[in-house]
Amino acid sequence: MNEKNGTNIGTNEDKYDASQITVLKGLEAVRKRPAMYIGDVSIRGLHHLVYEVVDNSIDEALSGACDKIEIIVHEDNSVTVIDNGRGIPVDMHPTQKKSALEVVMTVLHAGGKFDKKSYKVSGGLHGVGVSVVNALSEWCEVEVYRENKIYFQKYSRGVPHEDVKIIGTTKKRGTKTTFLPDTEVFKKINFIYQILCERLRELAFLNQDLLISIKDERNNQEDKFQYKGGLIAFVKYLDQSRDSIQKKPIYISGEKEGVPVEVAFQYNTGYNENIFSYVNNIHTIEGGAHLVGFKSALTRTLNNYALKNNLLKNLDSNLSGEDVREGLTAIISLKHTEPQFEGQTKTKLGNSEVKGIVETIVGDALSNFLEEHPATGKAIIEKCLTAARSREAARKAREITRRKGLLNGAGLPGKLADCSIRTADGTELYLVEGDSAGGSAKQGRDRRFQAILPLKGKILNVEKARLDKILSNDEIKTLITALGTGIGSDDFDALKLRYGKVIIMTDADVDGAHIRTLLLTFFFRYMKELIERGHIYIAQPPLYRISRGKTEHYVYDDEERESLLKSFGKNNVNIQRYKGLGEMNPEQLWKTTMDPENRTLLQVTIEEAFEADLIFSTLMGDKVEPRRKFIEKNAKYVRNLDI
């Protein structure tokens, strides 16, 4: 019995057959333009293949037909996904005149999720699903367990070898899909266990009681994710490195107009706002109507409670939205039969009616909670009042620095060596560690499009400071001025960024890694949109210069060094280890790290924002024990610890 949905698992088998498989169009364009369907053909798109197959199993869980999903990464980087759902239908499709299994696997936009009788809600964002995985795989095999039989079909690059056939009997039910990504599409096939785990953990949090397991046969790693606490467990997981001001998260659930809504949130002693919103398990990175509804309900309800209980003493105005979200960690999850997505990444919920639904459910439940828990209510309001006072202090600090010509780009910092091109397109700002490296970078750069900003020492750790204190830090003020975007919810505007690329260039040592992490923390907490828009990069300077006679090579890691030394032999080889950027002369720095024709840049992205939040709060927060555990767990996987 699935307690959450109140339905017996697998009771809908007679309602899910070939007639529910709707066909929209064929597969022709997938192999020609794979990036249109999976984002890209690099590491992101590779892992997306697994997510598409898992999403089919998650849809079975959403319908109450599945409570277990298993993922196996094999030694050859093929992947198997097994669920105990109803099994893909195998009977003859009414219009395609072939098995429904073959239709699902070979026809784009074919699946039960287009028929609301089969799936009330589904997690597939665009409906491309497993057919795209099949098209982009060297081979793919599917076993379906239905009606005590095992049905089987194999494909090569999306083309079936033969018709669906019965290969045995079984008492199991569900679907088993195994595929090997195609080397003609993906340059490198190497699934990263941790990346897969992050998405699977997220799905387990969002689907209470669902058991998701993963096993990596390449190195015998395995994990199981199952959370009886659901969203409450999710919030606790995110806040494990922070001190909460509540005994446990507030949990709200309700349904209105056929839309089920779940919310869990709590306040901590930190200064950052962390709200993650989902629709049908899809992370709505750009928010949307459900997020607006939650924020409106939170601000209105807390203000009403504070006024009613005379808690807004010595405050000139009501609490702002920014005040009530400081130190807040929240998860919003809803299910919708027909979600409408929009925005830059097609992950912004556009259904206007959802705002009122969420606002009503959250507002009513939170009002009742505050009345029943006055001690928690008072602690929350005190936290909000402190935030309001700090916001006012930050406003005054911005006004002072603005009058001095800072923050708005009117007076650029003196140590900024600007480029001659004045438009953002095609220009780059290098954030360089120290004056020595800054000097080499200024001499070695291309002055037309490359600007250099040397930073003195380590900037303030913004994880432990409010905005008013941050604005008193000279290095951060210099950085904000050079960027030209402003800072804070009232002033920040990503479109005012003065450069197309912002490149962090630090030494390849412990201090350099620390400075890099401090800068990334600053961008993640106060200018996240710059990361989301793809403006932030990390330079990759070489670790070694290896020469023999007049031949020289620049090497970027120890593995590459050993390979090169084997090809050289041991005679007359000179190895120079670069401890810092300042050890390279301007010509070398340009040639290895700044020349667009030769350099390697890592673009900073936020694939899993909740994991990024956890990492930053763990590494840069107040609690020592979570940081120690994180470093001990991850040190064996990296040469230079980074985010």
XYZ file of C-alpha atoms in Angstrom:
643
model
C 0.000 0.000 0.000
C 1.364 3.425 -0.924
C 0.377 5.400 2.181
C 0.976 8.802 0.600
C -1.397 8.290 -2.308
C -3.735 5.827 -0.618
C -3.601 3.447 -3.593
C -2.386 -0.103 -4.066
C 0.770 -0.247 -6.125
C 0.083 -1.714 -9.542
C -3.731 -1.620 -9.515
C -3.959 0.456 -12.724
C -2.403 -2.138 -15.029
C -5.631 -2.703 -16.997
C -5.881 1.062 -17.687
C -2.353 1.414 -19.061
C -2.048 -0.201 -22.482
C -1.128 0.614 -26.094
C -4.135 2.856 -26.654
C -2.736 5.344 -24.141
C 0.528 5.793 -26.107
C 0.127 9.032 -28.084
C 2.415 9.723 -31.078
C 3.349 13.281 -32.019
C 6.282 12.949 -34.445
C 9.302 10.855 -35.382
C 12.964 10.673 -34.359
C 14.629 12.065 -37.468
C 16.442 15.102 -36.024
C 17.781 13.648 -32.772
C 21.120 12.311 -34.007
C 21.683 15.331 -36.255
C 21.062 17.861 -33.484
C 21.383 16.060 -30.137
C 22.012 19.282 -28.187
C 18.456 20.404 -28.959
C 17.149 17.463 -26.945
C 19.651 16.927 -24.121
C 21.283 20.372 -23.758
C 24.750 19.477 -25.073
C 26.959 16.491 -25.875
C 29.421 17.057 -23.045
C 29.239 15.770 -19.471
C 25.896 17.477 -18.836
C 24.138 15.860 -21.785
C 25.720 12.485 -21.053
C 24.251 12.386 -17.552
C 20.932 13.687 -18.865
C 20.511 10.342 -20.652
C 20.313 8.588 -17.287
C 17.879 11.173 -15.931
C 15.517 10.659 -18.885
C 15.288 6.928 -18.249
C 14.933 7.421 -14.490
C 12.190 10.007 -15.121
C 10.082 7.288 -16.758
C 10.355 5.255 -13.575
C 9.622 8.307 -11.440
C 6.431 8.841 -13.443
C 5.391 5.339 -12.414
C 6.080 6.297 -8.796
C 4.008 9.476 -9.160
C 1.098 7.362 -10.375
C 1.413 5.104 -7.321
C 2.611 2.112 -9.349
C 6.296 1.944 -8.330
C 8.193 2.155 -5.036
C 11.683 1.007 -6.057
C 14.160 2.170 -8.720
C 17.642 0.701 -9.224
C 20.467 2.224 -11.263
C 23.633 0.296 -12.174
C 26.694 1.795 -13.885
C 28.614 -1.033 -15.547
C 32.359 -1.275 -16.166
C 31.996 -0.255 -19.826
C 29.941 2.847 -18.822
C 26.694 1.303 -19.973
C 23.839 1.984 -17.542
C 20.888 -0.103 -16.392
C 17.713 1.354 -14.869
C 15.195 -1.056 -13.279
C 11.825 -0.240 -11.714
C 8.923 -2.255 -10.323
C 6.217 -0.258 -12.072
C 3.558 -1.481 -14.483
C 5.979 -2.102 -17.340
C 5.856 -0.332 -20.695
C 2.841 -1.628 -22.687
C 3.763 -4.229 -25.299
C 0.470 -4.818 -27.128
C -0.129 -3.571 -30.671
C -0.424 0.202 -31.001
C -3.763 1.142 -32.639
C -2.322 3.586 -35.219
C 1.366 2.625 -35.509
C 0.622 -1.077 -36.090
C 3.600 -2.178 -34.028
C 4.257 -2.970 -30.370
C 3.717 -0.020 -28.039
C 7.167 -0.762 -26.572
C 8.777 -0.188 -29.969
C 6.755 3.017 -30.407
C 7.880 4.380 -27.036
C 11.514 3.504 -27.767
C 11.718 4.720 -31.380
C 9.258 7.588 -31.833
C 9.906 11.047 -30.417
C 7.126 12.456 -28.225
C 5.454 9.071 -27.829
C 4.419 8.059 -24.327
C 1.688 7.637 -21.774
C 2.337 11.023 -20.192
C 0.452 12.733 -23.036
C -2.692 10.910 -21.958
C -3.904 12.141 -18.553
C -5.777 8.856 -18.009
C -2.419 7.060 -17.778
C -0.409 9.664 -15.861
C -2.127 12.381 -13.865
C 1.239 14.141 -13.597
C 4.654 13.393 -15.056
C 8.172 14.694 -14.670
C 9.193 14.762 -18.324
C 9.696 18.423 -19.153
C 9.497 18.205 -22.939
C 8.283 14.626 -23.392
C 11.343 13.579 -25.431
C 12.042 10.760 -23.004
C 13.612 7.417 -23.558
C 13.398 7.514 -27.383
C 16.120 10.191 -27.402
C 18.284 8.035 -25.130
C 17.786 5.149 -27.546
C 18.664 7.308 -30.566
C 21.877 8.530 -28.916
C 23.034 5.106 -27.715
C 25.329 2.700 -29.538
C 22.951 0.003 -28.339
C 19.988 -0.234 -26.029
C 18.109 -3.220 -24.590
C 14.718 -3.201 -22.881
C 13.077 -5.929 -20.855
C 9.450 -5.500 -19.813
C 7.927 -7.631 -17.071
C 4.154 -7.804 -17.619
C 1.486 -10.475 -17.388
C 4.039 -13.027 -16.024
C 6.102 -12.711 -19.220
C 9.451 -11.127 -20.095
C 9.279 -9.071 -23.298
C 12.517 -8.008 -24.988
C 13.751 -5.741 -27.753
C 17.241 -4.541 -28.695
C 18.197 -1.449 -30.739
C 21.301 -0.005 -32.382
C 21.330 3.792 -32.567
C 17.545 3.768 -32.270
C 16.860 1.073 -34.882
C 15.267 -2.194 -33.657
C 17.137 -5.434 -34.380
C 13.848 -7.356 -34.576
C 10.276 -7.238 -33.338
C 9.446 -7.382 -29.635
C 9.621 -11.010 -28.483
C 8.956 -13.057 -25.342
C 12.148 -14.472 -23.834
C 10.853 -16.005 -20.593
C 8.431 -15.952 -17.701
C 8.568 -14.019 -14.430
C 6.560 -13.078 -11.386
C 8.168 -9.617 -11.400
C 6.696 -6.541 -13.012
C 8.324 -3.379 -14.256
C 10.871 -2.251 -16.853
C 14.622 -2.795 -17.215
C 16.477 -0.521 -19.636
C 20.195 -0.841 -20.425
C 22.023 1.492 -22.810
C 25.550 2.423 -23.893
C 25.973 6.070 -24.995
C 27.236 6.447 -28.543
C 30.870 7.484 -29.020
C 29.870 9.025 -32.355
C 27.812 11.558 -30.361
C 29.696 11.938 -27.067
C 33.427 12.653 -27.167
C 33.980 11.152 -23.731
C 31.834 8.546 -22.030
C 32.569 8.525 -18.323
C 29.686 8.766 -15.883
C 30.583 10.596 -12.663
C 29.098 8.784 -9.709
C 28.705 11.869 -7.527
C 26.776 13.779 -10.204
C 24.337 10.906 -10.569
C 23.972 10.613 -6.792
C 23.067 14.281 -6.432
C 20.093 13.999 -8.795
C 18.956 10.653 -7.378
C 19.112 11.991 -3.814
C 17.046 14.993 -4.888
C 14.412 12.719 -6.449
C 14.265 10.582 -3.307
C 13.661 13.675 -1.146
C 10.872 14.834 -3.465
C 9.163 11.421 -3.554
C 8.681 10.400 0.051
C 9.372 6.713 0.835
C 10.536 5.919 -2.733
C 13.677 3.750 -2.610
C 16.312 4.709 -5.187
C 19.547 2.730 -5.223
C 22.676 3.147 -7.321
C 25.617 0.818 -7.786
C 28.852 1.593 -9.648
C 30.511 -1.636 -10.796
C 33.617 0.296 -11.904
C 34.749 0.873 -8.312
C 32.196 -0.988 -6.169
C 30.522 2.152 -4.860
C 26.856 2.010 -3.942
C 24.267 4.159 -2.201
C 20.602 3.975 -1.289
C 18.323 6.988 -0.990
C 14.995 6.763 0.802
C 13.505 9.491 2.981
C 10.410 8.895 5.079
C 10.556 12.560 6.060
C 10.341 13.761 2.455
C 10.712 17.544 2.245
C 11.391 17.828 5.986
C 14.414 15.558 5.520
C 15.422 17.657 2.490
C 15.483 20.877 4.539
C 17.441 19.198 7.353
C 19.948 17.899 4.812
C 20.472 21.377 3.365
C 20.849 22.967 6.797
C 23.169 20.369 8.306
C 26.038 22.887 8.327
C 23.938 25.700 9.822
C 22.453 26.406 13.246
C 18.652 26.394 13.130
C 16.558 28.713 15.289
C 13.690 26.166 15.237
C 13.375 22.703 16.753
C 12.243 21.249 13.423
C 11.173 22.507 9.981
C 7.629 23.740 9.412
C 5.777 21.390 7.052
C 2.689 22.400 5.066
C 0.678 20.303 2.633
C -2.646 20.872 0.974
C -4.574 20.633 -2.266
C -6.646 23.268 -4.034
C -8.233 23.138 -7.501
C -6.678 19.711 -8.038
C -3.125 20.954 -7.390
C -1.324 19.259 -4.460
C 1.226 21.524 -2.747
C 3.984 20.596 -0.291
C 6.226 23.093 1.505
C 8.894 22.659 4.184
C 11.051 25.449 5.594
C 13.041 26.619 8.581
C 15.166 29.565 9.672
C 18.849 29.398 10.553
C 21.310 31.870 12.033
C 22.906 32.545 8.635
C 22.249 35.454 6.288
C 21.429 33.765 2.997
C 18.118 32.889 1.384
C 17.860 29.363 -0.001
C 14.553 28.516 -1.655
C 14.282 25.595 -4.080
C 11.089 25.104 -6.050
C 9.897 22.063 -8.002
C 7.007 21.131 -10.275
C 6.477 17.419 -10.946
C 10.062 16.822 -9.686
C 11.480 19.341 -12.172
C 13.692 21.932 -10.491
C 12.250 25.287 -11.568
C 15.530 27.173 -11.447
C 13.913 30.455 -12.479
C 11.019 30.061 -10.050
C 7.633 31.114 -11.312
C 4.080 31.407 -10.030
C 4.489 28.903 -7.168
C 7.561 30.714 -5.832
C 5.817 34.106 -6.051
C 2.845 32.686 -4.163
C 5.049 31.298 -1.396
C 6.997 34.531 -0.982
C 3.799 36.615 -0.886
C 2.217 34.346 1.724
C 5.339 34.354 3.891
C 5.728 38.158 3.894
C 2.043 38.884 4.453
C 1.530 36.264 7.176
C 4.625 37.167 9.198
C 3.772 40.882 9.040
C 0.195 40.210 10.144
C 1.398 38.058 13.038
C 4.018 40.615 14.118
C 1.507 43.502 14.020
C -1.128 41.517 15.866
C 1.338 40.697 18.654
C 2.996 44.138 18.726
C 6.405 42.769 17.730
C 7.420 45.479 15.215
C 8.616 47.969 17.825
C 11.146 50.607 16.728
C 10.671 49.707 13.064
C 9.548 52.483 10.741
C 7.817 50.173 8.244
C 6.643 46.608 7.819
C 9.060 43.766 7.226
C 10.088 43.484 3.571
C 10.272 40.271 1.588
C 14.044 40.434 1.859
C 13.794 40.674 5.657
C 11.570 37.628 6.084
C 13.732 35.462 3.810
C 17.112 36.063 5.450
C 18.379 32.780 6.871
C 15.485 30.869 5.298
C 15.856 27.405 3.802
C 12.716 26.258 1.990
C 11.499 23.609 -0.448
C 8.334 24.115 -2.499
C 7.020 21.131 -4.446
C 3.766 20.834 -6.339
C 2.208 18.495 -8.847
C 0.353 19.858 -11.869
C -1.396 17.974 -14.668
C -0.559 20.602 -17.301
C 2.428 22.711 -16.252
C 3.370 25.583 -18.546
C 7.081 26.374 -18.548
C 8.754 29.509 -19.774
C 11.866 31.587 -19.111
C 15.442 31.476 -20.362
C 15.939 27.805 -19.477
C 12.287 26.701 -19.820
C 12.204 26.020 -16.079
C 9.986 28.853 -14.894
C 6.401 27.903 -14.040
C 3.967 30.112 -15.927
C 0.587 28.838 -14.711
C -0.878 32.050 -13.250
C -3.530 30.282 -11.155
C -0.821 28.543 -9.128
C 0.203 31.785 -7.362
C -3.162 32.058 -5.597
C -3.276 28.335 -4.837
C 0.112 28.320 -3.103
C -0.519 31.660 -1.392
C -3.783 30.443 0.135
C -2.478 27.045 1.273
C 0.732 28.437 2.790
C -0.871 31.549 4.290
C -3.647 29.675 6.090
C -1.399 26.907 7.405
C 1.380 29.264 8.525
C -1.093 31.521 10.370
C -2.379 28.520 12.299
C 1.147 27.318 13.048
C 2.269 30.680 14.451
C -0.781 30.887 16.717
C -0.117 27.398 18.034
C 3.666 27.886 18.451
C 4.189 31.422 19.831
C 7.793 30.801 20.948
C 8.831 29.787 17.411
C 6.841 32.693 15.967
C 8.610 35.193 18.215
C 12.052 33.746 17.352
C 11.298 34.042 13.631
C 10.122 37.658 13.965
C 13.255 38.552 15.973
C 15.379 37.099 13.180
C 13.428 39.166 10.617
C 13.766 42.362 12.694
C 17.550 41.949 12.873
C 17.590 41.489 9.100
C 15.501 44.662 8.649
C 17.932 46.739 10.725
C 20.899 45.341 8.794
C 19.131 46.065 5.502
C 18.786 49.693 6.521
C 22.475 49.803 7.480
C 23.385 48.286 4.110
C 21.249 50.880 2.316
C 23.115 53.678 4.082
C 26.460 52.026 3.272
C 25.509 51.863 -0.414
C 24.508 55.518 -0.414
C 27.831 56.539 1.123
C 29.899 54.492 -1.320
C 27.750 55.678 -4.214
C 28.383 59.323 -3.273
C 32.088 58.512 -3.389
C 31.647 57.213 -6.927
C 31.846 53.535 -6.014
C 29.505 50.607 -6.809
C 27.896 52.235 -9.852
C 30.966 52.218 -12.097
C 31.152 56.028 -12.267
C 34.688 55.960 -10.922
C 36.554 52.754 -11.788
C 39.119 51.504 -9.258
C 42.666 52.690 -9.833
C 44.238 49.243 -9.857
C 41.905 48.019 -12.594
C 43.760 47.781 -15.907
C 40.757 48.134 -18.203
C 40.505 47.005 -21.810
C 40.047 49.382 -24.739
C 36.779 47.844 -25.971
C 33.937 49.412 -23.983
C 31.171 46.910 -24.705
C 30.650 43.696 -22.725
C 30.549 41.439 -25.783
C 33.877 39.731 -26.333
C 35.617 41.321 -23.331
C 37.118 39.607 -20.290
C 37.925 40.593 -16.725
C 40.640 38.562 -15.008
C 40.472 38.486 -11.199
C 44.095 37.817 -10.314
C 45.641 36.839 -7.003
C 48.223 39.393 -5.856
C 50.208 42.216 -7.420
C 53.000 40.005 -8.785
C 50.706 37.857 -10.901
C 48.660 40.965 -11.677
C 51.772 42.610 -13.116
C 52.552 39.642 -15.363
C 48.906 39.461 -16.483
C 48.820 43.191 -17.304
C 51.954 42.880 -19.437
C 50.971 39.626 -21.118
C 47.309 40.350 -21.909
C 45.697 41.541 -25.097
C 44.773 45.097 -24.080
C 41.960 45.341 -26.595
C 39.606 42.918 -24.852
C 41.272 41.742 -21.610
C 41.058 43.696 -18.340
C 43.021 42.816 -15.187
C 41.970 43.370 -11.567
C 44.592 42.291 -8.992
C 43.064 41.395 -5.620
C 45.066 41.840 -2.466
C 44.943 38.797 -0.201
C 41.752 36.944 0.618
C 38.406 38.704 0.339
C 35.892 38.595 3.171
C 34.078 35.294 3.706
C 30.561 36.426 2.772
C 29.036 33.230 4.182
C 29.586 34.662 7.674
C 28.657 38.303 7.045
C 25.626 40.462 6.278
C 25.570 42.840 3.345
C 26.316 45.935 5.447
C 29.592 44.372 6.626
C 30.384 43.080 3.151
C 30.091 46.602 1.737
C 32.729 47.819 4.185
C 35.329 45.456 2.695
C 37.628 47.374 0.317
C 38.437 44.440 -1.989
C 34.750 43.571 -2.445
C 33.851 47.205 -3.112
C 36.600 47.323 -5.733
C 35.290 44.134 -7.337
C 31.662 45.364 -7.420
C 32.770 48.643 -8.951
C 34.770 46.920 -11.676
C 31.872 44.611 -12.544
C 29.385 47.488 -12.723
C 26.349 45.401 -11.694
C 25.677 46.888 -8.274
C 24.772 44.586 -5.373
C 21.732 43.771 -3.260
C 18.160 43.016 -4.317
C 17.377 46.692 -4.957
C 20.493 47.515 -6.993
C 21.876 44.389 -8.662
C 21.375 44.222 -12.427
C 23.161 41.446 -14.347
C 22.617 43.287 -17.627
C 24.964 46.050 -16.454
C 27.938 43.678 -16.288
C 30.837 45.435 -18.038
C 32.488 42.238 -19.345
C 31.313 39.137 -21.181
C 33.553 36.813 -19.164
C 34.709 37.142 -15.552
C 37.698 34.809 -15.102
C 39.096 33.798 -11.710
C 42.860 33.229 -12.056
C 44.637 32.061 -8.882
C 47.706 30.041 -7.972
C 47.470 26.250 -8.044
C 48.108 25.881 -4.307
C 46.086 25.823 -1.073
C 45.926 29.615 -0.774
C 44.861 29.934 -4.397
C 42.119 27.336 -3.892
C 40.906 29.231 -0.811
C 40.768 32.556 -2.676
C 38.951 30.875 -5.555
C 36.389 29.395 -3.142
C 35.877 32.773 -1.434
C 35.216 34.424 -4.806
C 32.869 31.639 -5.908
C 31.000 31.941 -2.602
C 30.586 35.679 -3.213
C 29.244 35.145 -6.737
C 26.957 32.305 -5.658
C 25.443 34.220 -2.738
C 25.191 37.745 -4.165
C 25.482 37.522 -7.961
C 24.106 34.060 -8.752
C 22.546 35.327 -11.969
C 26.036 35.904 -13.396
C 26.707 32.175 -12.917
C 23.320 31.217 -14.340
C 23.945 33.392 -17.411
C 27.330 31.741 -17.988
C 29.606 34.714 -17.230
C 31.890 33.176 -14.542
C 34.961 31.107 -15.476
C 38.029 29.618 -13.804
C 41.409 29.836 -15.548
C 43.551 26.698 -15.713
C 47.261 27.636 -15.484
C 49.811 24.845 -16.051
C 51.417 23.024 -13.127
C 54.655 22.158 -14.950
C 56.954 23.290 -17.727
C 58.833 20.281 -19.109
C 61.631 20.856 -21.591
C 64.278 18.841 -23.381
C 66.659 20.803 -25.512
C 64.685 23.385 -27.452
C 61.406 21.468 -27.059
C 59.077 22.570 -24.261
C 55.663 21.446 -23.073
C 53.267 22.908 -20.518
C 51.515 20.274 -18.431
C 48.331 20.747 -16.405
C 48.241 17.719 -14.102
C 50.428 14.909 -12.730
C 48.929 12.258 -15.008
C 49.822 14.274 -18.100
C 53.323 14.871 -16.694
C 53.985 11.144 -16.198
C 52.731 10.332 -19.691
C 54.991 12.978 -21.240
C 58.036 11.849 -19.254
C 57.546 8.278 -20.470
C 57.566 9.472 -24.082
C 60.667 11.649 -23.468
C 62.683 9.166 -21.497
C 64.731 10.339 -18.531
C 67.713 11.907 -20.299
C 68.261 15.684 -20.283
C 64.705 16.506 -19.157
C 64.134 19.693 -17.193
C 60.986 19.899 -15.026
C 59.822 23.227 -13.595
C 56.943 23.146 -11.093
C 54.971 26.400 -11.036
C 54.020 27.267 -7.478
C 52.356 30.497 -8.489
C 51.326 32.615 -11.452
C 54.028 35.118 -10.584
C 56.697 32.568 -11.523
C 55.645 32.799 -15.166
C 56.842 35.690 -17.269
C 54.179 37.656 -19.199
C 54.810 35.747 -22.423
C 54.400 32.375 -20.705
C 51.246 33.465 -18.874
C 49.705 34.657 -22.127
C 50.702 31.532 -24.025
C 49.423 29.030 -21.456
C 46.555 30.674 -19.601
C 45.240 33.790 -21.362
C 45.490 33.182 -25.114
C 41.999 32.156 -26.317
C 43.610 29.948 -28.964
C 45.511 27.791 -26.441
C 44.053 28.244 -22.943
C 41.609 26.054 -21.039
C 38.749 27.748 -19.179
C 36.282 26.014 -16.891
C 32.817 27.571 -17.007
C 31.138 27.704 -13.608
C 27.608 26.292 -13.738
C 24.958 25.379 -11.177
C 23.499 22.069 -12.276
C 22.358 21.169 -8.779
C 21.856 24.412 -6.884
C 20.945 22.686 -3.628
C 24.207 20.718 -3.638
C 26.173 23.902 -4.380
C 24.453 25.598 -1.443
C 25.375 22.695 0.821
C 29.010 22.745 -0.287
C 29.411 26.493 0.256
C 27.691 26.421 3.650
C 29.842 23.444 4.680
C 33.189 24.808 3.511
C 32.664 28.456 4.455
C 30.209 28.265 7.392
C 30.756 28.256 11.154
C 30.457 24.539 11.890
C 33.813 22.734 11.933
C 32.636 19.107 12.084
C 30.665 19.060 8.782
C 33.625 20.747 7.060
C 36.045 18.135 8.408
C 33.790 15.283 7.267
C 33.358 16.836 3.814
C 37.113 17.211 3.287
C 37.844 13.694 4.564
C 35.188 12.225 2.257
C 36.227 14.140 -0.867
C 39.998 14.528 -0.520
C 40.672 11.131 -2.116
C 38.764 12.103 -5.272
C 40.574 15.344 -6.122
C 44.078 16.615 -6.699
C 43.236 20.231 -5.908
C 40.141 20.627 -3.745
C 37.670 22.848 -5.587
C 33.961 23.499 -5.952
